[in-house]
Amino acid sequence: MVERAITPAVAQALVGNAVPGFRVTGVAARGGGEVHRVYEVRGTGPDRPLVVKVYDERWPSAADHWRSKLCKEVFVYGLLTRHGIQAIPRVLRHEPAGVPALPSAFAVMTVLDGQPLSTVADQLDVRDTDRVYEHLGRLLAVVHQIRARRWGHIATGLVDVKPSNTAYMRDRFATLLRRFTRLGAERPLADAISRHVGRHADLFAACQQPTLCHNDFHQGNVLVARDGPEWRVSGYVDVENAVAADPLLDLAKTDYYALRDQTARRRAFLRGYGSLPDDWAERLAIYRLHHAVEFWNWSAGTGKADLLPAIRLDVEELLSARP
């Protein structure tokens, strides 16, 4: 399917019902999205810009998948809002089946100030870095205060629930490893990962209370803006990967993608997050392995073969490291 451009006329059809009286004057693509297209829609007068997020339409056979992703984001943003969290966009309109002007799933949201932290992180001085990453830790800790009844995936509620974290993580690893080998990974490596998980399964049992987990909390999904000469965190986006799980699974993903090679950033983030259980380092290690295998699968499945050797090294190091 050929992707349709979002012109001002199309944007007007999308946002008109969401914000009566909003007259579109311009549309600009926003960066940061690996899969979906995100546009900033500007209007006349004092109206703040809006964001239109268009869910991937390149594979019509996967349309139901993207519709469910949209409905999940709406659900999770609503859940966060009901718990008083304000550092997120508000969903003003969502159309899982699209509309005549745009026959793809889309959402109209309020815009957050700023730009992805990933685009400016290297511009932050030492004090800004410390302050911003400490704030990020606090933001994720607040998400983890939202408790769940069981471990499982999230759609417009909990689905495929598991009675314990051990059952949940064993199922996740089993699913990942089946895909790992289907995508071309060597069977001996998959078997080594499976044995490693079996030897350290007791770490999963340490989690007795699942929480809401963002499950993609990294610099690309965090927005920052200048406040005078300093940088401040303005919010975060993209909750479509959210799960109900051990909060340390969430911390491990942030650590794997954003913190592990950045000592100062990691220290500030953990300080902002607050107290951790005594076995947090060991649990982060087994969860990082999960995220590394997941990243390998994603890279192999999307044709990013150039990333695979480095991810394999990550997996081998995690298998050989002593907790």
CSV table of C-alpha atoms in Angstrom, one decimal:
chain,number,residue,atom,x,y,z
A,1,MET,CA,0.0,0.0,0.0
A,2,VAL,CA,1.3,3.5,-0.9
A,3,GLU,CA,1.4,5.7,2.2
A,4,ARG,CA,-0.8,8.7,1.9
A,5,ALA,CA,0.6,12.1,2.7
A,6,ILE,CA,-1.1,14.2,5.4
A,7,THR,CA,-2.0,17.4,3.6
A,8,PRO,CA,-3.6,20.4,5.4
A,9,ALA,CA,-6.9,19.4,3.9
A,10,VAL,CA,-6.6,15.8,5.2
A,11,ALA,CA,-5.5,17.1,8.6
A,12,GLN,CA,-8.5,19.4,8.8
A,13,ALA,CA,-10.8,16.4,8.3
A,14,LEU,CA,-9.0,14.5,11.1
A,15,VAL,CA,-8.9,17.3,13.7
A,16,GLY,CA,-12.1,19.2,12.9
A,17,ASN,CA,-14.3,17.0,15.0
A,18,ALA,CA,-11.7,16.8,17.8
A,19,VAL,CA,-11.3,20.5,18.3
A,20,PRO,CA,-14.3,22.5,16.8
A,21,GLY,CA,-13.2,25.7,15.3
A,22,PHE,CA,-9.6,24.6,14.8
A,23,ARG,CA,-8.4,25.8,11.4
A,24,VAL,CA,-5.4,24.1,10.0
A,25,THR,CA,-2.6,26.3,8.6
A,26,GLY,CA,0.2,23.8,8.3
A,27,VAL,CA,1.4,20.2,8.7
A,28,ALA,CA,4.9,19.0,9.5
A,29,ALA,CA,6.3,15.5,10.0
A,30,ARG,CA,7.8,14.9,13.4
A,31,GLY,CA,10.8,12.7,13.9
A,32,GLY,CA,11.4,9.8,16.3
A,33,GLY,CA,8.9,7.2,15.0
A,34,GLU,CA,10.4,3.9,13.9
A,35,VAL,CA,7.1,2.4,12.8
A,36,HIS,CA,4.3,5.0,12.7
A,37,ARG,CA,4.0,8.4,11.2
A,38,VAL,CA,3.6,11.4,13.5
A,39,TYR,CA,2.6,14.8,12.3
A,40,GLU,CA,2.3,18.2,14.0
A,41,VAL,CA,-0.8,20.1,12.9
A,42,ARG,CA,-0.7,23.8,13.4
A,43,GLY,CA,-3.7,26.1,13.5
A,44,THR,CA,-4.6,29.8,13.5
A,45,GLY,CA,-5.0,32.0,16.6
A,46,PRO,CA,-4.1,31.0,20.1
A,47,ASP,CA,-4.7,27.3,19.5
A,48,ARG,CA,-1.8,25.0,20.4
A,49,PRO,CA,-0.6,22.6,17.7
A,50,LEU,CA,-2.0,19.1,17.7
A,51,VAL,CA,-0.4,15.8,16.9
A,52,VAL,CA,-1.8,13.2,14.5
A,53,LYS,CA,-0.3,9.7,14.9
A,54,VAL,CA,-1.0,7.4,11.9
A,55,TYR,CA,-0.6,3.7,12.6
A,56,ASP,CA,1.5,1.7,10.1
A,57,GLU,CA,-0.4,1.0,6.9
A,58,ARG,CA,2.3,-0.6,4.8
A,59,TRP,CA,1.0,-4.2,5.5
A,60,PRO,CA,-2.7,-4.3,5.1
A,61,SER,CA,-2.7,-7.9,6.4
A,62,ALA,CA,-1.6,-6.4,9.8
A,63,ALA,CA,-4.4,-3.8,10.0
A,64,ASP,CA,-6.1,-5.5,12.9
A,65,HIS,CA,-2.8,-5.5,14.8
A,66,TRP,CA,-2.4,-1.7,14.4
A,67,ARG,CA,-6.0,-1.0,15.3
A,68,SER,CA,-5.5,-3.0,18.5
A,69,LYS,CA,-2.3,-1.0,19.2
A,70,LEU,CA,-4.2,2.3,18.8
A,71,CYS,CA,-7.0,1.1,21.2
A,72,LYS,CA,-4.3,0.0,23.7
A,73,GLU,CA,-2.6,3.4,23.6
A,74,VAL,CA,-6.0,5.1,24.2
A,75,PHE,CA,-6.6,2.8,27.2
A,76,VAL,CA,-3.2,3.2,28.8
A,77,TYR,CA,-3.2,7.0,28.4
A,78,GLY,CA,-6.6,7.0,30.0
A,79,LEU,CA,-5.4,4.8,32.9
A,80,LEU,CA,-2.4,7.2,33.4
A,81,THR,CA,-4.7,10.2,33.4
A,82,ARG,CA,-7.0,8.6,35.9
A,83,HIS,CA,-4.0,8.2,38.2
A,84,GLY,CA,-3.2,11.9,38.0
A,85,ILE,CA,-0.3,11.7,35.6
A,86,GLN,CA,-0.1,14.8,33.5
A,87,ALA,CA,3.2,14.4,31.6
A,88,ILE,CA,1.5,12.7,28.7
A,89,PRO,CA,-0.6,13.7,25.7
A,90,ARG,CA,-4.4,13.7,25.9
A,91,VAL,CA,-6.2,11.7,23.2
A,92,LEU,CA,-8.8,13.9,21.6
A,93,ARG,CA,-10.0,11.5,18.8
A,94,HIS,CA,-9.2,8.0,17.7
A,95,GLU,CA,-10.4,6.1,14.7
A,96,PRO,CA,-9.3,2.4,14.6
A,97,ALA,CA,-10.9,2.0,11.1
A,98,GLY,CA,-9.8,5.3,9.8
A,99,VAL,CA,-12.1,7.8,7.9
A,100,PRO,CA,-12.7,8.5,4.2
A,101,ALA,CA,-10.0,11.2,4.3
A,102,LEU,CA,-7.5,8.7,5.8
A,103,PRO,CA,-8.4,5.0,5.7
A,104,SER,CA,-5.8,4.1,8.3
A,105,ALA,CA,-6.0,3.9,12.1
A,106,PHE,CA,-5.1,7.2,13.6
A,107,ALA,CA,-5.3,9.3,16.8
A,108,VAL,CA,-5.4,13.0,17.4
A,109,MET,CA,-3.6,14.1,20.5
A,110,THR,CA,-2.5,17.2,22.3
A,111,VAL,CA,1.1,18.1,21.7
A,112,LEU,CA,3.7,18.2,24.4
A,113,ASP,CA,6.4,20.9,24.5
A,114,GLY,CA,9.9,20.0,23.4
A,115,GLN,CA,11.7,17.4,21.3
A,116,PRO,CA,12.9,13.9,21.8
A,117,LEU,CA,15.7,13.7,24.4
A,118,SER,CA,17.6,11.5,21.9
A,119,THR,CA,18.0,14.4,19.5
A,120,VAL,CA,19.6,16.8,22.1
A,121,ALA,CA,21.1,14.5,24.8
A,122,ASP,CA,24.6,15.4,23.7
A,123,GLN,CA,23.9,19.1,24.1
A,124,LEU,CA,23.1,18.9,27.8
A,125,ASP,CA,25.8,19.9,30.2
A,126,VAL,CA,26.7,18.0,33.3
A,127,ARG,CA,24.1,19.7,35.5
A,128,ASP,CA,21.3,19.4,32.9
A,129,THR,CA,22.1,15.7,32.3
A,130,ASP,CA,22.0,15.1,36.0
A,131,ARG,CA,18.7,16.9,36.5
A,132,VAL,CA,17.0,15.5,33.4
A,133,TYR,CA,17.8,11.9,34.1
A,134,GLU,CA,16.9,12.1,37.7
A,135,HIS,CA,13.5,13.5,36.6
A,136,LEU,CA,13.1,10.6,34.2
A,137,GLY,CA,13.7,8.2,37.1
A,138,ARG,CA,11.0,9.9,39.1
A,139,LEU,CA,8.6,9.8,36.2
A,140,LEU,CA,9.0,6.0,35.8
A,141,ALA,CA,8.7,5.4,39.5
A,142,VAL,CA,5.3,7.1,39.4
A,143,VAL,CA,4.1,4.8,36.6
A,144,HIS,CA,5.2,1.8,38.7
A,145,GLN,CA,2.9,2.9,41.6
A,146,ILE,CA,0.0,1.8,39.4
A,147,ARG,CA,-0.6,-1.8,40.5
A,148,ALA,CA,-2.0,-4.6,38.5
A,149,ARG,CA,-3.9,-7.7,39.6
A,150,ARG,CA,-2.0,-10.2,37.5
A,151,TRP,CA,1.0,-10.3,35.2
A,152,GLY,CA,0.2,-10.1,31.5
A,153,HIS,CA,-0.2,-8.2,28.3
A,154,ILE,CA,-2.4,-5.1,28.0
A,155,ALA,CA,-5.0,-4.4,25.4
A,156,THR,CA,-8.0,-2.5,26.6
A,157,GLY,CA,-7.5,-4.4,29.9
A,158,LEU,CA,-5.3,-7.3,31.0
A,159,VAL,CA,-5.2,-10.3,28.6
A,160,ASP,CA,-3.3,-13.6,28.6
A,161,VAL,CA,-2.8,-13.2,32.3
A,162,LYS,CA,-0.4,-15.3,34.3
A,163,PRO,CA,-0.7,-16.2,38.0
A,164,SER,CA,2.9,-15.4,38.8
A,165,ASN,CA,5.9,-13.5,37.5
A,166,THR,CA,7.7,-16.9,37.0
A,167,ALA,CA,5.0,-18.1,34.7
A,168,TYR,CA,4.9,-14.8,32.9
A,169,MET,CA,8.6,-14.6,32.3
A,170,ARG,CA,9.0,-18.2,31.3
A,171,ASP,CA,6.3,-17.8,28.8
A,172,ARG,CA,7.9,-14.6,27.4
A,173,PHE,CA,11.3,-16.2,27.1
A,174,ALA,CA,9.8,-19.3,25.4
A,175,THR,CA,7.9,-17.2,22.9
A,176,LEU,CA,11.0,-15.1,22.2
A,177,LEU,CA,13.3,-18.1,21.7
A,178,ARG,CA,10.9,-19.8,19.3
A,179,ARG,CA,11.0,-16.6,17.1
A,180,PHE,CA,14.7,-16.3,17.7
A,181,THR,CA,15.4,-19.6,16.0
A,182,ARG,CA,12.8,-19.1,13.3
A,183,LEU,CA,14.6,-15.9,12.3
A,184,GLY,CA,17.9,-17.7,11.9
A,185,ALA,CA,19.6,-17.7,15.3
A,186,GLU,CA,21.7,-20.8,16.1
A,187,ARG,CA,19.9,-23.5,18.1
A,188,PRO,CA,22.9,-23.9,20.5
A,189,LEU,CA,22.7,-20.3,21.4
A,190,ALA,CA,19.0,-20.5,22.0
A,191,ASP,CA,19.5,-23.6,24.1
A,192,ALA,CA,22.2,-21.8,26.2
A,193,ILE,CA,19.7,-18.9,26.8
A,194,SER,CA,17.0,-21.4,27.8
A,195,ARG,CA,19.3,-23.1,30.3
A,196,HIS,CA,20.5,-19.8,31.7
A,197,VAL,CA,16.9,-18.7,32.3
A,198,GLY,CA,16.2,-22.0,34.0
A,199,ARG,CA,19.1,-21.6,36.4
A,200,HIS,CA,18.0,-18.1,37.4
A,201,ALA,CA,14.2,-18.6,37.4
A,202,ASP,CA,14.2,-18.0,41.2
A,203,LEU,CA,14.8,-14.3,40.4
A,204,PHE,CA,11.4,-14.1,38.8
A,205,ALA,CA,9.7,-15.3,41.9
A,206,ALA,CA,11.0,-12.3,43.9
A,207,CYS,CA,8.3,-10.1,42.2
A,208,GLN,CA,5.1,-10.6,44.2
A,209,GLN,CA,3.2,-7.5,42.8
A,210,PRO,CA,3.0,-6.6,39.2
A,211,THR,CA,2.7,-2.9,38.1
A,212,LEU,CA,2.0,-1.0,35.0
A,213,CYS,CA,5.2,-0.9,32.9
A,214,HIS,CA,5.8,1.6,30.1
A,215,ASN,CA,8.1,-1.0,28.5
A,216,ASP,CA,9.7,1.5,26.1
A,217,PHE,CA,10.9,4.3,28.3
A,218,HIS,CA,14.0,5.6,26.6
A,219,GLN,CA,15.3,8.9,25.1
A,220,GLY,CA,13.4,8.6,21.9
A,221,ASN,CA,10.1,8.6,23.8
A,222,VAL,CA,10.9,11.3,26.3
A,223,LEU,CA,10.5,15.0,25.4
A,224,VAL,CA,12.6,17.8,26.8
A,225,ALA,CA,12.4,21.6,26.3
A,226,ARG,CA,14.4,24.6,27.3
A,227,ASP,CA,13.4,26.5,30.3
A,228,GLY,CA,15.5,29.6,30.1
A,229,PRO,CA,19.2,28.4,29.9
A,230,GLU,CA,18.3,25.0,31.3
A,231,TRP,CA,16.6,21.9,29.9
A,232,ARG,CA,13.6,20.3,31.5
A,233,VAL,CA,11.6,17.2,30.9
A,234,SER,CA,8.2,18.0,29.4
A,235,GLY,CA,6.7,14.5,29.2
A,236,TYR,CA,6.7,11.1,27.5
A,237,VAL,CA,4.8,9.3,24.7
A,238,ASP,CA,4.3,6.0,23.0
A,239,VAL,CA,2.7,3.6,25.5
A,240,GLU,CA,1.7,1.0,23.0
A,241,ASN,CA,4.2,-1.6,24.5
A,242,ALA,CA,2.9,-1.3,28.0
A,243,VAL,CA,2.5,-4.5,30.1
A,244,ALA,CA,1.7,-5.5,33.6
A,245,ALA,CA,4.9,-7.0,35.0
A,246,ASP,CA,7.8,-6.7,37.4
A,247,PRO,CA,8.8,-3.0,37.5
A,248,LEU,CA,12.4,-4.1,37.2
A,249,LEU,CA,11.6,-5.5,33.8
A,250,ASP,CA,10.8,-1.9,32.8
A,251,LEU,CA,13.9,-0.5,34.5
A,252,ALA,CA,16.0,-3.2,32.6
A,253,LYS,CA,14.7,-2.0,29.3
A,254,THR,CA,15.5,1.6,30.0
A,255,ASP,CA,18.9,0.4,31.2
A,256,TYR,CA,19.6,-1.7,28.1
A,257,TYR,CA,18.6,0.9,25.6
A,258,ALA,CA,19.6,4.1,27.3
A,259,LEU,CA,21.7,3.9,30.4
A,260,ARG,CA,24.2,1.0,30.5
A,261,ASP,CA,27.1,2.7,28.9
A,262,GLN,CA,26.4,6.1,30.5
A,263,THR,CA,27.5,6.0,34.1
A,264,ALA,CA,26.5,9.5,35.1
A,265,ARG,CA,23.1,9.2,33.4
A,266,ARG,CA,22.5,5.8,35.0
A,267,ARG,CA,23.4,7.1,38.5
A,268,ALA,CA,21.1,10.1,38.2
A,269,PHE,CA,18.2,8.0,36.8
A,270,LEU,CA,18.4,5.4,39.6
A,271,ARG,CA,18.7,8.2,42.2
A,272,GLY,CA,15.5,9.7,40.9
A,273,TYR,CA,13.8,6.4,40.8
A,274,GLY,CA,14.3,5.8,44.4
A,275,SER,CA,14.7,2.6,46.6
A,276,LEU,CA,15.3,-0.7,44.9
A,277,PRO,CA,15.1,-4.3,46.3
A,278,ASP,CA,18.4,-5.9,47.5
A,279,ASP,CA,18.5,-8.2,44.5
A,280,TRP,CA,17.8,-5.5,41.9
A,281,ALA,CA,21.1,-6.0,40.0
A,282,GLU,CA,20.6,-9.7,39.6
A,283,ARG,CA,17.1,-9.2,38.4
A,284,LEU,CA,18.1,-6.5,36.0
A,285,ALA,CA,20.7,-8.8,34.4
A,286,ILE,CA,18.2,-11.6,33.6
A,287,TYR,CA,15.7,-9.0,32.3
A,288,ARG,CA,18.4,-7.3,30.1
A,289,LEU,CA,18.9,-10.7,28.5
A,290,HIS,CA,15.2,-10.8,27.7
A,291,HIS,CA,15.4,-7.4,26.1
A,292,ALA,CA,18.5,-8.3,24.1
A,293,VAL,CA,16.8,-11.3,22.6
A,294,GLU,CA,13.7,-9.3,21.9
A,295,PHE,CA,15.9,-6.6,20.2
A,296,TRP,CA,17.6,-9.3,18.1
A,297,ASN,CA,14.2,-10.6,17.0
A,298,TRP,CA,13.0,-7.1,16.1
A,299,SER,CA,16.2,-6.3,14.2
A,300,ALA,CA,16.2,-9.6,12.3
A,301,GLY,CA,12.4,-9.3,11.5
A,302,THR,CA,12.7,-5.8,10.2
A,303,GLY,CA,15.7,-6.4,8.0
A,304,LYS,CA,18.3,-4.6,10.2
A,305,ALA,CA,20.9,-7.2,9.8
A,306,ASP,CA,23.7,-4.8,10.5
A,307,LEU,CA,22.6,-4.6,14.2
A,308,LEU,CA,22.7,-8.4,14.8
A,309,PRO,CA,26.4,-8.9,15.5
A,310,ALA,CA,26.4,-6.3,18.3
A,311,ILE,CA,23.2,-7.7,19.9
A,312,ARG,CA,24.7,-11.2,19.7
A,313,LEU,CA,27.7,-9.9,21.7
A,314,ASP,CA,25.3,-8.5,24.2
A,315,VAL,CA,23.6,-11.8,24.6
A,316,GLU,CA,26.9,-13.7,25.0
A,317,GLU,CA,28.2,-11.2,27.6
A,318,LEU,CA,25.0,-11.5,29.6
A,319,LEU,CA,25.2,-15.3,29.5
A,320,SER,CA,28.7,-15.3,30.7
A,321,ALA,CA,28.5,-12.5,33.3
A,322,ARG,CA,28.3,-13.3,37.0
A,323,PRO,CA,25.3,-11.6,38.6
